[in-house]
Tab-separated table of C-alpha atoms in Angstrom:
chain	number	residue	atom	x	y	z
A	816	MET	CA	-31.283	44.416	-10.896
A	817	THR	CA	-32.834	40.791	-11.723
A	818	MET	CA	-36.199	39.793	-10.981
A	819	ALA	CA	-37.131	36.554	-9.544
A	820	ARG	CA	-37.547	33.611	-11.741
A	821	ASP	CA	-41.121	32.729	-10.691
A	822	THR	CA	-41.910	36.517	-12.160
A	823	LEU	CA	-40.216	36.287	-15.019
A	824	ALA	CA	-41.633	33.082	-16.384
A	825	GLU	CA	-44.766	35.015	-16.333
A	826	LEU	CA	-43.712	37.904	-18.488
A	827	GLU	CA	-44.248	38.127	-22.405
A	828	ASP	CA	-41.155	37.616	-24.829
A	829	GLU	CA	-41.073	41.446	-25.237
A	830	ALA	CA	-40.772	42.355	-21.547
A	831	LEU	CA	-37.937	39.721	-21.269
A	832	LEU	CA	-36.346	41.204	-24.157
A	833	VAL	CA	-36.339	44.534	-22.579
A	834	LEU	CA	-35.020	43.073	-19.238
A	835	TYR	CA	-32.106	41.601	-21.174
A	836	ALA	CA	-31.393	44.962	-22.732
A	837	ASN	CA	-31.333	46.179	-19.050
A	838	LYS	CA	-28.536	43.698	-18.276
A	839	ASP	CA	-30.831	40.834	-16.730
A	840	PRO	CA	-29.359	37.676	-17.627
A	841	ASP	CA	-31.931	35.588	-16.217
A	842	ALA	CA	-34.648	37.255	-18.721
A	843	ALA	CA	-31.896	36.275	-21.621
A	844	ARG	CA	-31.958	32.668	-20.544
A	845	LEU	CA	-35.589	32.378	-20.028
A	846	LEU	CA	-36.433	33.777	-23.638
A	847	ALA	CA	-33.681	31.616	-25.151
A	848	HIS	CA	-35.332	28.478	-23.683
A	849	ARG	CA	-38.463	29.703	-24.941
A	850	LEU	CA	-37.455	30.341	-28.445
A	851	MET	CA	-34.429	27.962	-29.347
A	852	PRO	CA	-36.424	24.815	-29.538
A	853	ARG	CA	-38.958	26.212	-31.746
A	854	LEU	CA	-36.387	27.858	-34.002
A	855	VAL	CA	-34.155	24.587	-34.213
A	856	GLY	CA	-37.441	22.852	-35.025
A	857	TYR	CA	-38.504	25.315	-37.587
A	858	ALA	CA	-35.213	25.449	-39.477
A	859	GLY	CA	-34.450	21.803	-39.057
A	860	ARG	CA	-37.647	21.035	-41.148
A	861	LEU	CA	-36.577	23.743	-43.735
A	862	LEU	CA	-32.919	22.538	-44.011
A	863	THR	CA	-33.376	18.688	-42.962
A	864	ASP	CA	-30.203	19.167	-40.912
A	865	ARG	CA	-30.015	19.382	-37.423
A	866	ALA	CA	-26.635	20.903	-36.932
A	867	GLU	CA	-27.530	23.460	-39.694
A	868	ALA	CA	-30.642	24.217	-37.768
A	869	GLU	CA	-29.075	24.758	-34.453
A	870	ASP	CA	-26.584	27.076	-36.234
A	871	VAL	CA	-29.384	29.053	-37.699
A	872	ALA	CA	-31.414	29.102	-34.244
A	873	GLN	CA	-28.191	30.558	-32.384
A	874	GLU	CA	-27.345	32.953	-35.023
A	875	THR	CA	-30.988	33.947	-34.647
A	876	MET	CA	-30.767	34.680	-30.931
A	877	LEU	CA	-27.377	36.396	-31.571
A	878	ARG	CA	-29.014	39.143	-33.713
A	879	LEU	CA	-31.991	39.214	-31.187
A	880	TRP	CA	-29.532	40.089	-28.262
A	881	LYS	CA	-27.690	42.786	-30.584
A	882	LEU	CA	-30.973	44.106	-31.476
A	883	ALA	CA	-32.305	44.183	-27.687
A	884	PRO	CA	-31.124	47.621	-26.742
A	885	ASP	CA	-32.975	49.206	-29.809
A	886	TRP	CA	-36.245	46.936	-29.787
A	887	ARG	CA	-39.403	49.104	-30.522
A	888	GLY	CA	-42.121	47.423	-28.980
A	889	GLY	CA	-45.735	47.003	-30.573
A	890	GLU	CA	-44.284	46.549	-34.233
A	891	ALA	CA	-43.903	42.839	-34.265
A	892	LYS	CA	-43.962	39.969	-31.665
A	893	VAL	CA	-40.285	38.695	-30.594
A	894	SER	CA	-41.168	35.216	-31.692
A	895	THR	CA	-42.599	36.448	-35.330
A	896	TRP	CA	-39.338	38.548	-35.820
A	897	ALA	CA	-37.223	35.465	-34.703
A	898	TYR	CA	-39.228	33.251	-37.324
A	899	ARG	CA	-38.524	35.840	-39.832
A	900	VAL	CA	-34.722	35.934	-39.217
A	901	ALA	CA	-34.689	32.365	-39.200
A	902	GLN	CA	-36.472	32.070	-42.477
A	903	ASN	CA	-33.833	34.449	-44.059
A	904	LEU	CA	-31.088	32.429	-42.704
A	905	CYS	CA	-32.387	29.211	-43.871
A	906	THR	CA	-33.035	30.702	-47.317
A	907	ASP	CA	-29.626	31.969	-47.482
A	908	ARG	CA	-28.399	28.340	-46.671
A	909	LEU	CA	-30.444	26.662	-49.213
A	910	ARG	CA	-29.225	29.168	-51.918
A	911	ARG	CA	-25.788	28.374	-50.938
A	912	ARG	CA	-26.184	24.656	-51.005
A	913	GLN	CA	-27.793	25.039	-54.535
A	914	ARG	CA	-24.699	26.763	-55.866
A	915	GLN	CA	-22.311	24.126	-54.190
A	916	ARG	CA	-24.543	21.226	-55.598
A	917	ALA	CA	-21.266	19.234	-56.164
A	918	THR	CA	-21.357	16.994	-53.313
A	919	GLY	CA	-24.790	15.616	-51.871
A	920	LEU	CA	-25.135	13.997	-48.454
A	921	ASP	CA	-27.629	11.070	-47.830
A	922	ASP	CA	-30.684	12.027	-45.365
A	923	VAL	CA	-29.966	10.626	-42.221
A	924	ALA	CA	-32.905	9.673	-40.047
A	925	GLU	CA	-33.118	10.833	-36.520
A	926	PRO	CA	-32.315	8.293	-33.846
A	927	ALA	CA	-35.382	6.782	-32.352
A	928	SER	CA	-36.198	7.665	-28.689
A	929	ASP	CA	-35.186	5.576	-25.708
A	930	ALA	CA	-38.646	5.507	-24.834
A	931	ALA	CA	-39.920	3.918	-27.953
A	932	THR	CA	-39.561	0.081	-28.918
A	933	ALA	CA	-36.985	-0.587	-31.539
A	934	VAL	CA	-39.770	-1.565	-34.044
A	935	ALA	CA	-41.866	1.576	-33.206
A	936	GLY	CA	-38.985	3.570	-33.242
A	937	LEU	CA	-37.970	2.739	-36.979
A	938	ILE	CA	-41.418	2.948	-38.004
A	939	GLU	CA	-41.587	6.577	-36.489
A	940	ALA	CA	-37.982	7.190	-38.080
A	941	ASP	CA	-39.329	6.001	-41.551
A	942	ARG	CA	-42.411	8.311	-41.258
A	943	MET	CA	-40.400	11.194	-40.130
A	944	ALA	CA	-37.985	10.493	-43.223
A	945	ALA	CA	-40.937	10.221	-45.533
A	946	LEU	CA	-42.538	13.457	-44.359
A	947	ASP	CA	-39.299	15.415	-44.519
A	948	ALA	CA	-38.527	14.178	-47.897
A	949	ALA	CA	-42.078	15.169	-48.955
A	950	LEU	CA	-41.687	18.594	-47.410
A	951	ALA	CA	-38.281	19.095	-49.234
A	952	SER	CA	-40.106	18.494	-52.546
A	953	LEU	CA	-42.104	21.354	-51.850
A	954	PRO	CA	-41.294	24.791	-53.303
A	955	GLU	CA	-39.542	26.919	-50.487
A	956	ARG	CA	-42.442	29.184	-49.688
A	957	GLN	CA	-45.061	26.399	-49.528
A	958	ARG	CA	-42.737	24.287	-47.194
A	959	SER	CA	-42.219	27.198	-45.016
A	960	ALA	CA	-46.068	27.971	-44.893
A	961	VAL	CA	-46.859	24.197	-43.955
A	962	ILE	CA	-44.213	24.297	-41.429
A	963	LEU	CA	-45.205	27.450	-39.876
A	964	ARG	CA	-48.879	26.509	-39.724
A	965	HIS	CA	-49.059	22.802	-39.315
A	966	ILE	CA	-45.820	22.019	-37.294
A	967	GLU	CA	-44.923	25.084	-35.506
A	968	GLY	CA	-48.822	25.984	-35.250
A	969	LEU	CA	-48.556	29.745	-35.927
A	970	THR	CA	-51.712	31.816	-37.225
A	971	ASN	CA	-51.992	32.650	-40.811
A	972	THR	CA	-51.498	36.225	-39.668
A	973	GLU	CA	-48.232	35.294	-38.095
A	974	ILE	CA	-46.946	33.612	-41.089
A	975	ALA	CA	-48.052	36.398	-43.231
A	976	GLU	CA	-45.950	38.581	-41.295
A	977	ILE	CA	-43.024	36.182	-41.305
A	978	LEU	CA	-42.891	35.696	-45.198
A	979	GLN	CA	-43.724	39.260	-45.626
A	980	ILE	CA	-47.230	38.307	-47.796
A	981	GLY	CA	-50.905	38.658	-47.404
A	982	VAL	CA	-52.950	36.155	-45.356
A	983	GLU	CA	-54.697	34.973	-48.487
A	984	ALA	CA	-51.320	34.174	-49.793
A	985	VAL	CA	-50.632	32.102	-46.778
A	986	GLU	CA	-53.966	30.200	-47.187
A	987	SER	CA	-53.093	29.309	-50.739
A	988	LEU	CA	-49.568	28.396	-49.952
A	989	THR	CA	-50.749	25.870	-46.947
A	990	ALA	CA	-53.569	24.469	-49.151
A	991	ARG	CA	-51.299	23.686	-52.026
A	992	GLY	CA	-48.704	22.664	-49.663
A	993	LYS	CA	-51.001	20.229	-48.146
A	994	ARG	CA	-52.322	18.875	-51.449
A	995	ALA	CA	-48.631	18.136	-52.512
A	996	LEU	CA	-47.771	16.635	-49.432
A	997	ALA	CA	-50.626	14.249	-49.484
A	998	ALA	CA	-50.090	13.513	-53.348
A	999	ALA	CA	-46.444	12.885	-52.454
A	1000	LEU	CA	-47.232	10.414	-49.354
A	1001	ALA	CA	-50.275	8.708	-50.843
A	1002	GLY	CA	-48.582	5.619	-52.420
A	1003	GLN	CA	-46.615	5.201	-48.956
A	1004	ARG	CA	-49.328	4.156	-46.376
A	1005	ALA	CA	-48.339	0.688	-46.543
A	1006	ASP	CA	-44.812	0.918	-46.485
A	1007	LEU	CA	-45.187	3.588	-43.374
A	1008	SER	CA	-47.099	0.933	-41.537
A	1009	TYR	CA	-50.243	2.842	-41.949
A	1010	GLU	CA	-53.440	0.534	-42.010
A	1011	GLU	CA	-55.559	1.308	-45.124
A	1012	ALA	CA	-59.122	2.480	-44.109
A	1013	GLU	CA	-61.680	-0.243	-44.831
């Protein structure tokens, strides 16, 4: 038996997962709708490749669907579990890249939004490319912590669970990551069309 969509939208992720395990396809669609954009965004920042990020998000959801009948509530939030799986899949892909470094692809900026003017779109693309390059220069754990905290908006406790480290370590990683990002981007203010503070 399936529930009305309005009722489903009010449920927490864990309740949706339980409903999916009981064969409710609407619950599965809603949970995927909630999680997929966040997983693609997170993986995209780690991997700097949209297609790979989509693959990671899909693989994460497939693992979640397989796990659904055996889900043990109260041990972890569904979203935290999903970020952890995505983190592991991204780490595997990054390690594979390092082993296969024979060929490298140039980073391609995302196309500008249709809503933005051409110039504003190009400026935003340059800024995003600079941020992505600066993020890519960070050590993997710092990059993950910074993305999860400042782009995905997770709490330090959630990040600690995802990265399987203590909260103090998360705070240290994000602080060092922010300092490294600031240093990497410091000389690019004029190039990225940011006005210098007077």
